[in-house]
């Protein structure tokens, strides 16, 4: 029994869809951020898998995955700081209560 | 055979953690399940022979981001949150969106389904370092600016007297 690219693609797609479902349905804004992290990870699995199976010996896919990890870290840091600032003003973490910009 | 066992166990850890992240009601448990899922992804990177990515995933995601999320979850929220519904009323529409996206991904993935490789794994750290200071030098410098901006943004938004 040998592993092919399809195994990793199915796994990446499943992880992405779980993350997408969570991002669309969670009410808690931190839950949405965590779901987005799952989607980033699905993309990283696909990058590493394509690198391994289609360009054996190359490292470009892994390098791009490292950049994705870095951008995800920056995104989650700023996102959590924003969540803290919003919570300090409106005392809620539920996205349907975030209507600061609504007139 | 050993590769298949490693792949399927890591895939089970990853998917079980992901399902727990989106389904658990308690956000602290959700954040801990996120750490589990990210560790599973690190194991998958190891299965793919990406040693540096495996270490980076463990250091940055499991050791950094998951812990940061646990901290923020514990700073926010109240005990009454445990009795509230954590999903909105749009789960049917979300399921439809996921089904359509999944069908599209299935069609795309079918193009590459049977690619397999028998190349023995080799160390990648040196090659990644050379690539980052060679072809990827401009994105490498840009990402440091992004990190600096994220640092400043985090400090700015989490100040006490934001006006």
PDB file of C-alpha atoms in Angstrom:
ATOM      1  CA  UNK A   1       0.000   0.000   0.000  1.00  0.00           C
ATOM      2  CA  UNK A   2       1.628   3.179  -1.184  1.00  0.00           C
ATOM      3  CA  UNK A   3       0.584   6.723  -0.461  1.00  0.00           C
ATOM      4  CA  UNK A   4      -0.163   8.988  -3.394  1.00  0.00           C
ATOM      5  CA  UNK A   5      -0.789  12.692  -3.735  1.00  0.00           C
ATOM      6  CA  UNK A   6      -4.525  12.007  -3.674  1.00  0.00           C
ATOM      7  CA  UNK A   7      -4.442  10.959  -0.021  1.00  0.00           C
ATOM      8  CA  UNK A   8      -2.936  14.295   1.013  1.00  0.00           C
ATOM      9  CA  UNK A   9      -5.247  16.278  -1.262  1.00  0.00           C
ATOM     10  CA  UNK A  10      -8.340  14.621   0.206  1.00  0.00           C
ATOM     11  CA  UNK A  11      -7.045  15.288   3.712  1.00  0.00           C
ATOM     12  CA  UNK A  12      -6.268  18.924   2.870  1.00  0.00           C
ATOM     13  CA  UNK A  13      -9.698  19.406   1.310  1.00  0.00           C
ATOM     14  CA  UNK A  14     -11.412  17.852   4.358  1.00  0.00           C
ATOM     15  CA  UNK A  15      -9.462  20.089   6.733  1.00  0.00           C
ATOM     16  CA  UNK A  16     -10.240  23.142   4.591  1.00  0.00           C
ATOM     17  CA  UNK A  17     -13.956  22.335   4.515  1.00  0.00           C
ATOM     18  CA  UNK A  18     -14.097  21.808   8.294  1.00  0.00           C
ATOM     19  CA  UNK A  19     -12.392  25.177   8.724  1.00  0.00           C
ATOM     20  CA  UNK A  20     -14.740  26.821   6.215  1.00  0.00           C
ATOM     21  CA  UNK A  21     -17.789  25.423   7.998  1.00  0.00           C
ATOM     22  CA  UNK A  22     -16.460  26.673  11.330  1.00  0.00           C
ATOM     23  CA  UNK A  23     -15.684  30.133   9.946  1.00  0.00           C
ATOM     24  CA  UNK A  24     -19.209  30.393   8.533  1.00  0.00           C
ATOM     25  CA  UNK A  25     -21.104  29.101  11.563  1.00  0.00           C
ATOM     26  CA  UNK A  26     -19.196  29.956  14.759  1.00  0.00           C
ATOM     27  CA  UNK A  27     -20.628  32.905  16.702  1.00  0.00           C
ATOM     28  CA  UNK A  28     -17.509  33.467  18.793  1.00  0.00           C
ATOM     29  CA  UNK A  29     -14.963  35.607  16.966  1.00  0.00           C
ATOM     30  CA  UNK A  30     -12.063  33.605  18.422  1.00  0.00           C
ATOM     31  CA  UNK A  31     -13.725  30.449  17.080  1.00  0.00           C
ATOM     32  CA  UNK A  32     -13.755  32.070  13.648  1.00  0.00           C
ATOM     33  CA  UNK A  33     -10.051  32.917  13.956  1.00  0.00           C
ATOM     34  CA  UNK A  34      -9.282  29.312  14.930  1.00  0.00           C
ATOM     35  CA  UNK A  35     -11.259  28.024  11.929  1.00  0.00           C
ATOM     36  CA  UNK A  36      -9.263  30.321   9.644  1.00  0.00           C
ATOM     37  CA  UNK A  37      -6.077  28.840  11.107  1.00  0.00           C
ATOM     38  CA  UNK A  38      -7.356  25.385  10.129  1.00  0.00           C
ATOM     39  CA  UNK A  39      -7.858  26.622   6.554  1.00  0.00           C
ATOM     40  CA  UNK A  40      -4.288  28.000   6.472  1.00  0.00           C
ATOM     41  CA  UNK A  41      -3.032  24.615   7.610  1.00  0.00           C
ATOM     42  CA  UNK A  42      -4.991  22.821   4.903  1.00  0.00           C
ATOM     43  CA  UNK A  43      -3.294  25.062   2.332  1.00  0.00           C
ATOM     44  CA  UNK A  44       0.102  24.321   3.892  1.00  0.00           C
ATOM     45  CA  UNK A  45      -0.495  20.556   3.710  1.00  0.00           C
ATOM     46  CA  UNK A  46      -1.319  20.922   0.024  1.00  0.00           C
ATOM     47  CA  UNK A  47       1.792  23.041  -0.612  1.00  0.00           C
ATOM     48  CA  UNK A  48       4.065  20.524   1.092  1.00  0.00           C
ATOM     49  CA  UNK A  49       2.335  17.581  -0.627  1.00  0.00           C
ATOM     50  CA  UNK A  50       2.610  19.084  -4.125  1.00  0.00           C
ATOM     51  CA  UNK A  51       6.245  19.877  -3.375  1.00  0.00           C
ATOM     52  CA  UNK A  52       6.912  16.306  -2.278  1.00  0.00           C
ATOM     53  CA  UNK A  53       5.095  14.500  -5.080  1.00  0.00           C
ATOM     54  CA  UNK A  54       5.432  16.758  -8.121  1.00  0.00           C
ATOM     55  CA  UNK A  55       8.831  18.379  -7.450  1.00  0.00           C
ATOM     56  CA  UNK A  56      10.826  15.837  -5.461  1.00  0.00           C
ATOM     57  CA  UNK A  57      14.103  17.353  -4.370  1.00  0.00           C
ATOM     58  CA  UNK A  58      12.799  20.925  -4.662  1.00  0.00           C
ATOM     59  CA  UNK A  59      11.966  23.106  -1.677  1.00  0.00           C
ATOM     60  CA  UNK A  60       9.974  26.007  -3.205  1.00  0.00           C
ATOM     61  CA  UNK A  61       6.634  24.709  -1.907  1.00  0.00           C
ATOM     62  CA  UNK A  62       7.959  24.354   1.624  1.00  0.00           C
ATOM     63  CA  UNK A  63       9.404  27.874   1.458  1.00  0.00           C
ATOM     64  CA  UNK A  64       6.023  29.285   0.424  1.00  0.00           C
ATOM     65  CA  UNK A  65       4.424  27.303   3.255  1.00  0.00           C
ATOM     66  CA  UNK A  66       6.866  28.950   5.673  1.00  0.00           C
ATOM     67  CA  UNK A  67       5.790  32.364   4.373  1.00  0.00           C
ATOM     68  CA  UNK A  68       2.153  31.328   4.868  1.00  0.00           C
ATOM     69  CA  UNK A  69       2.929  30.345   8.474  1.00  0.00           C
ATOM     70  CA  UNK A  70       4.564  33.739   9.041  1.00  0.00           C
ATOM     71  CA  UNK A  71       1.648  35.684   7.563  1.00  0.00           C
ATOM     72  CA  UNK A  72      -0.784  33.570   9.601  1.00  0.00           C
ATOM     73  CA  UNK A  73       1.139  34.403  12.768  1.00  0.00           C
ATOM     74  CA  UNK A  74       1.007  38.126  11.961  1.00  0.00           C
ATOM     75  CA  UNK A  75      -2.697  37.843  11.138  1.00  0.00           C
ATOM     76  CA  UNK A  76      -3.608  36.074  14.356  1.00  0.00           C
ATOM     77  CA  UNK A  77      -1.590  38.517  16.478  1.00  0.00           C
ATOM     78  CA  UNK A  78      -3.307  41.579  14.989  1.00  0.00           C
ATOM     79  CA  UNK A  79      -6.687  39.823  14.983  1.00  0.00           C
ATOM     80  CA  UNK A  80      -6.465  38.916  18.659  1.00  0.00           C
ATOM     81  CA  UNK A  81      -5.353  42.462  19.548  1.00  0.00           C
ATOM     82  CA  UNK A  82      -8.398  43.792  17.675  1.00  0.00           C
ATOM     83  CA  UNK A  83     -10.643  41.297  19.476  1.00  0.00           C
ATOM     84  CA  UNK A  84      -9.255  42.476  22.817  1.00  0.00           C
ATOM     85  CA  UNK A  85      -9.843  46.137  21.864  1.00  0.00           C
ATOM     86  CA  UNK A  86     -13.416  45.423  20.733  1.00  0.00           C
ATOM     87  CA  UNK A  87     -14.109  43.402  23.873  1.00  0.00           C
ATOM     88  CA  UNK A  88     -12.885  46.261  26.020  1.00  0.00           C
ATOM     89  CA  UNK A  89     -15.392  48.607  24.377  1.00  0.00           C
ATOM     90  CA  UNK A  90     -18.446  46.445  23.824  1.00  0.00           C
ATOM     91  CA  UNK A  91     -17.992  43.550  26.319  1.00  0.00           C
ATOM     92  CA  UNK A  92     -18.920  40.865  23.812  1.00  0.00           C
ATOM     93  CA  UNK A  93     -17.144  38.243  21.714  1.00  0.00           C
ATOM     94  CA  UNK A  94     -20.106  37.357  19.481  1.00  0.00           C
ATOM     95  CA  UNK A  95     -19.889  38.616  15.932  1.00  0.00           C
ATOM     96  CA  UNK A  96     -23.578  39.494  15.589  1.00  0.00           C
ATOM     97  CA  UNK A  97     -23.046  42.094  18.337  1.00  0.00           C
ATOM     98  CA  UNK A  98     -20.189  43.770  16.457  1.00  0.00           C
ATOM     99  CA  UNK A  99     -22.116  46.689  14.928  1.00  0.00           C
ATOM    100  CA  UNK A 100     -19.801  49.593  15.698  1.00  0.00           C
ATOM    101  CA  UNK A 101     -19.813  50.696  12.054  1.00  0.00           C
ATOM    102  CA  UNK A 102     -23.580  50.436  11.636  1.00  0.00           C
ATOM    103  CA  UNK A 103     -25.227  53.867  11.699  1.00  0.00           C
TER     104      UNK A 103
ATOM    105  CA  UNK B   1       3.580   0.229   5.241  1.00  0.00           C
ATOM    106  CA  UNK B   2       5.047   2.326   8.060  1.00  0.00           C
ATOM    107  CA  UNK B   3       4.392   5.462   5.999  1.00  0.00           C
ATOM    108  CA  UNK B   4       0.740   4.522   5.645  1.00  0.00           C
ATOM    109  CA  UNK B   5       0.387   3.936   9.385  1.00  0.00           C
ATOM    110  CA  UNK B   6       2.036   7.302  10.134  1.00  0.00           C
ATOM    111  CA  UNK B   7      -0.117   9.096   7.566  1.00  0.00           C
ATOM    112  CA  UNK B   8      -3.421   7.636   8.716  1.00  0.00           C
ATOM    113  CA  UNK B   9      -2.742   8.174  12.423  1.00  0.00           C
ATOM    114  CA  UNK B  10      -1.660  11.786  11.863  1.00  0.00           C
ATOM    115  CA  UNK B  11      -4.627  12.383   9.555  1.00  0.00           C
ATOM    116  CA  UNK B  12      -6.977  11.019  12.225  1.00  0.00           C
ATOM    117  CA  UNK B  13      -5.438  13.304  14.871  1.00  0.00           C
ATOM    118  CA  UNK B  14      -5.676  16.312  12.563  1.00  0.00           C
ATOM    119  CA  UNK B  15      -9.262  15.764  11.452  1.00  0.00           C
ATOM    120  CA  UNK B  16     -10.512  14.813  14.925  1.00  0.00           C
ATOM    121  CA  UNK B  17      -8.896  17.944  16.362  1.00  0.00           C
ATOM    122  CA  UNK B  18     -10.407  20.078  13.593  1.00  0.00           C
ATOM    123  CA  UNK B  19     -13.897  18.667  14.159  1.00  0.00           C
ATOM    124  CA  UNK B  20     -13.535  19.348  17.892  1.00  0.00           C
ATOM    125  CA  UNK B  21     -12.405  22.936  17.154  1.00  0.00           C
ATOM    126  CA  UNK B  22     -15.568  23.751  15.239  1.00  0.00           C
ATOM    127  CA  UNK B  23     -17.996  21.721  17.369  1.00  0.00           C
ATOM    128  CA  UNK B  24     -17.029  22.184  21.026  1.00  0.00           C
ATOM    129  CA  UNK B  25     -19.047  24.668  23.009  1.00  0.00           C
ATOM    130  CA  UNK B  26     -16.320  25.637  25.458  1.00  0.00           C
ATOM    131  CA  UNK B  27     -13.838  27.897  23.656  1.00  0.00           C
ATOM    132  CA  UNK B  28     -10.944  26.875  25.923  1.00  0.00           C
ATOM    133  CA  UNK B  29     -11.440  23.231  24.923  1.00  0.00           C
ATOM    134  CA  UNK B  30     -11.735  24.391  21.328  1.00  0.00           C
ATOM    135  CA  UNK B  31      -8.369  26.161  21.541  1.00  0.00           C
ATOM    136  CA  UNK B  32      -6.727  23.073  23.058  1.00  0.00           C
ATOM    137  CA  UNK B  33      -8.181  20.941  20.248  1.00  0.00           C
ATOM    138  CA  UNK B  34      -6.693  23.458  17.802  1.00  0.00           C
ATOM    139  CA  UNK B  35      -3.272  22.760  19.313  1.00  0.00           C
ATOM    140  CA  UNK B  36      -3.848  19.028  18.836  1.00  0.00           C
ATOM    141  CA  UNK B  37      -4.892  19.510  15.228  1.00  0.00           C
ATOM    142  CA  UNK B  38      -1.867  21.709  14.476  1.00  0.00           C
ATOM    143  CA  UNK B  39       0.437  19.108  16.014  1.00  0.00           C
ATOM    144  CA  UNK B  40      -1.168  16.542  13.700  1.00  0.00           C
ATOM    145  CA  UNK B  41      -0.407  18.787  10.735  1.00  0.00           C
ATOM    146  CA  UNK B  42       3.199  18.937  11.923  1.00  0.00           C
ATOM    147  CA  UNK B  43       3.241  15.129  11.869  1.00  0.00           C
ATOM    148  CA  UNK B  44       1.939  15.192   8.298  1.00  0.00           C
ATOM    149  CA  UNK B  45       4.784  17.516   7.326  1.00  0.00           C
ATOM    150  CA  UNK B  46       7.155  14.961   8.800  1.00  0.00           C
ATOM    151  CA  UNK B  47       5.454  12.257   6.684  1.00  0.00           C
ATOM    152  CA  UNK B  48       6.086  14.438   3.630  1.00  0.00           C
ATOM    153  CA  UNK B  49       9.804  14.741   4.411  1.00  0.00           C
ATOM    154  CA  UNK B  50       9.578  18.462   5.199  1.00  0.00           C
ATOM    155  CA  UNK B  51      11.799  18.506   8.273  1.00  0.00           C
ATOM    156  CA  UNK B  52      12.254  22.266   8.622  1.00  0.00           C
ATOM    157  CA  UNK B  53       8.532  22.861   8.087  1.00  0.00           C
ATOM    158  CA  UNK B  54       7.805  20.256  10.779  1.00  0.00           C
ATOM    159  CA  UNK B  55       9.999  22.111  13.274  1.00  0.00           C
ATOM    160  CA  UNK B  56       8.607  25.486  12.239  1.00  0.00           C
ATOM    161  CA  UNK B  57       5.038  24.269  12.537  1.00  0.00           C
ATOM    162  CA  UNK B  58       5.673  22.967  16.054  1.00  0.00           C
ATOM    163  CA  UNK B  59       7.523  26.108  17.160  1.00  0.00           C
ATOM    164  CA  UNK B  60       5.281  28.755  15.602  1.00  0.00           C
ATOM    165  CA  UNK B  61       1.845  27.179  15.472  1.00  0.00           C
ATOM    166  CA  UNK B  62       1.713  24.775  18.422  1.00  0.00           C
ATOM    167  CA  UNK B  63       4.134  26.690  20.630  1.00  0.00           C
ATOM    168  CA  UNK B  64       3.097  30.208  19.634  1.00  0.00           C
ATOM    169  CA  UNK B  65      -0.268  30.705  18.011  1.00  0.00           C
ATOM    170  CA  UNK B  66      -2.210  28.022  19.894  1.00  0.00           C
ATOM    171  CA  UNK B  67      -0.841  29.227  23.245  1.00  0.00           C
ATOM    172  CA  UNK B  68      -1.633  32.842  22.306  1.00  0.00           C
ATOM    173  CA  UNK B  69      -5.210  31.886  21.445  1.00  0.00           C
ATOM    174  CA  UNK B  70      -5.571  30.014  24.745  1.00  0.00           C
ATOM    175  CA  UNK B  71      -4.354  33.132  26.588  1.00  0.00           C
ATOM    176  CA  UNK B  72      -6.824  35.420  24.798  1.00  0.00           C
ATOM    177  CA  UNK B  73      -9.688  32.966  25.314  1.00  0.00           C
ATOM    178  CA  UNK B  74      -8.955  32.984  29.018  1.00  0.00           C
ATOM    179  CA  UNK B  75      -8.781  36.802  29.098  1.00  0.00           C
ATOM    180  CA  UNK B  76     -12.133  37.191  27.358  1.00  0.00           C
ATOM    181  CA  UNK B  77     -15.486  35.611  27.901  1.00  0.00           C
ATOM    182  CA  UNK B  78     -17.640  34.825  30.889  1.00  0.00           C
ATOM    183  CA  UNK B  79     -18.824  31.650  32.570  1.00  0.00           C
ATOM    184  CA  UNK B  80     -22.309  32.225  31.160  1.00  0.00           C
ATOM    185  CA  UNK B  81     -20.896  31.673  27.669  1.00  0.00           C
ATOM    186  CA  UNK B  82     -20.890  27.948  28.360  1.00  0.00           C
ATOM    187  CA  UNK B  83     -24.683  27.890  28.295  1.00  0.00           C
ATOM    188  CA  UNK B  84     -25.071  29.861  25.063  1.00  0.00           C
ATOM    189  CA  UNK B  85     -25.338  28.383  21.610  1.00  0.00           C
ATOM    190  CA  UNK B  86     -21.982  28.737  19.842  1.00  0.00           C
ATOM    191  CA  UNK B  87     -23.193  28.365  16.260  1.00  0.00           C
ATOM    192  CA  UNK B  88     -25.446  30.715  14.339  1.00  0.00           C
ATOM    193  CA  UNK B  89     -28.644  29.814  12.512  1.00  0.00           C
ATOM    194  CA  UNK B  90     -26.989  29.529   9.088  1.00  0.00           C
ATOM    195  CA  UNK B  91     -25.547  26.029   9.400  1.00  0.00           C
ATOM    196  CA  UNK B  92     -27.628  24.680   6.498  1.00  0.00           C
ATOM    197  CA  UNK B  93     -26.389  27.399   4.138  1.00  0.00           C
ATOM    198  CA  UNK B  94     -22.834  26.874   5.405  1.00  0.00           C
ATOM    199  CA  UNK B  95     -23.161  23.142   4.745  1.00  0.00           C
ATOM    200  CA  UNK B  96     -24.311  23.912   1.197  1.00  0.00           C
ATOM    201  CA  UNK B  97     -21.323  26.220   0.617  1.00  0.00           C
ATOM    202  CA  UNK B  98     -18.995  23.530   1.975  1.00  0.00           C
ATOM    203  CA  UNK B  99     -20.584  20.880  -0.262  1.00  0.00           C
ATOM    204  CA  UNK B 100     -20.170  23.008  -3.383  1.00  0.00           C
ATOM    205  CA  UNK B 101     -16.575  23.905  -2.451  1.00  0.00           C
ATOM    206  CA  UNK B 102     -15.858  20.259  -1.695  1.00  0.00           C
ATOM    207  CA  UNK B 103     -17.215  19.151  -5.059  1.00  0.00           C
ATOM    208  CA  UNK B 104     -15.008  21.718  -6.788  1.00  0.00           C
ATOM    209  CA  UNK B 105     -11.946  20.643  -4.827  1.00  0.00           C
ATOM    210  CA  UNK B 106     -12.693  16.989  -5.643  1.00  0.00           C
ATOM    211  CA  UNK B 107     -12.821  17.749  -9.362  1.00  0.00           C
ATOM    212  CA  UNK B 108      -9.544  19.659  -9.176  1.00  0.00           C
ATOM    213  CA  UNK B 109      -7.798  17.091  -7.006  1.00  0.00           C
ATOM    214  CA  UNK B 110      -8.756  14.275  -9.372  1.00  0.00           C
ATOM    215  CA  UNK B 111      -6.281  15.722 -11.879  1.00  0.00           C
ATOM    216  CA  UNK B 112      -3.359  14.810  -9.618  1.00  0.00           C
ATOM    217  CA  UNK B 113      -4.737  11.790  -7.791  1.00  0.00           C
ATOM    218  CA  UNK B 114      -2.226   9.174  -8.835  1.00  0.00           C
ATOM    219  CA  UNK B 115       1.026  11.076  -8.586  1.00  0.00           C
ATOM    220  CA  UNK B 116       3.371   9.245  -6.245  1.00  0.00           C
ATOM    221  CA  UNK B 117       7.075   9.557  -5.595  1.00  0.00           C
ATOM    222  CA  UNK B 118       9.708   7.174  -4.340  1.00  0.00           C
ATOM    223  CA  UNK B 119      12.467   9.718  -3.755  1.00  0.00           C
ATOM    224  CA  UNK B 120      14.203   9.156  -0.398  1.00  0.00           C
ATOM    225  CA  UNK B 121      13.821  12.000   2.045  1.00  0.00           C
ATOM    226  CA  UNK B 122      16.731  14.425   2.347  1.00  0.00           C
ATOM    227  CA  UNK B 123      17.484  17.333   4.665  1.00  0.00           C
ATOM    228  CA  UNK B 124      15.843  20.519   3.382  1.00  0.00           C
ATOM    229  CA  UNK B 125      17.032  23.231   5.770  1.00  0.00           C
ATOM    230  CA  UNK B 126      20.094  24.284   3.800  1.00  0.00           C
ATOM    231  CA  UNK B 127      18.198  24.398   0.511  1.00  0.00           C
ATOM    232  CA  UNK B 128      15.399  26.474   2.077  1.00  0.00           C
ATOM    233  CA  UNK B 129      17.929  28.931   3.510  1.00  0.00           C
ATOM    234  CA  UNK B 130      19.669  29.318   0.163  1.00  0.00           C
ATOM    235  CA  UNK B 131      16.335  29.799  -1.618  1.00  0.00           C
ATOM    236  CA  UNK B 132      15.160  32.412   0.891  1.00  0.00           C
ATOM    237  CA  UNK B 133      18.294  34.488   0.410  1.00  0.00           C
ATOM    238  CA  UNK B 134      18.295  33.878  -3.338  1.00  0.00           C
ATOM    239  CA  UNK B 135      15.107  33.739  -5.402  1.00  0.00           C
ATOM    240  CA  UNK B 136      12.869  34.598  -2.452  1.00  0.00           C
ATOM    241  CA  UNK B 137      14.991  37.478  -1.107  1.00  0.00           C
ATOM    242  CA  UNK B 138      12.395  40.186  -1.796  1.00  0.00           C
ATOM    243  CA  UNK B 139       9.468  38.305  -0.140  1.00  0.00           C
ATOM    244  CA  UNK B 140      11.836  37.420   2.705  1.00  0.00           C
ATOM    245  CA  UNK B 141      12.529  41.106   3.360  1.00  0.00           C
ATOM    246  CA  UNK B 142       8.871  42.032   2.842  1.00  0.00           C
ATOM    247  CA  UNK B 143       7.751  39.453   5.398  1.00  0.00           C
ATOM    248  CA  UNK B 144       9.986  41.073   8.005  1.00  0.00           C
ATOM    249  CA  UNK B 145       8.179  44.369   7.364  1.00  0.00           C
ATOM    250  CA  UNK B 146       4.856  42.538   7.724  1.00  0.00           C
ATOM    251  CA  UNK B 147       5.977  41.132  11.074  1.00  0.00           C
ATOM    252  CA  UNK B 148       7.121  44.573  12.237  1.00  0.00           C
ATOM    253  CA  UNK B 149       3.768  46.062  11.205  1.00  0.00           C
ATOM    254  CA  UNK B 150       1.938  43.250  13.029  1.00  0.00           C
ATOM    255  CA  UNK B 151       4.002  43.899  16.155  1.00  0.00           C
ATOM    256  CA  UNK B 152       3.241  47.632  16.059  1.00  0.00           C
ATOM    257  CA  UNK B 153      -0.431  46.962  15.297  1.00  0.00           C
ATOM    258  CA  UNK B 154      -0.771  44.550  18.205  1.00  0.00           C
ATOM    259  CA  UNK B 155       0.827  47.063  20.585  1.00  0.00           C
ATOM    260  CA  UNK B 156      -1.332  49.882  19.212  1.00  0.00           C
ATOM    261  CA  UNK B 157      -4.651  48.076  19.406  1.00  0.00           C
ATOM    262  CA  UNK B 158      -4.102  46.568  22.834  1.00  0.00           C
ATOM    263  CA  UNK B 159      -3.167  49.833  24.557  1.00  0.00           C
ATOM    264  CA  UNK B 160      -5.269  50.690  27.576  1.00  0.00           C
ATOM    265  CA  UNK B 161      -6.216  54.270  26.614  1.00  0.00           C
ATOM    266  CA  UNK B 162      -7.269  53.802  23.009  1.00  0.00           C
ATOM    267  CA  UNK B 163      -9.045  56.957  21.906  1.00  0.00           C
TER     268      UNK B 163
END
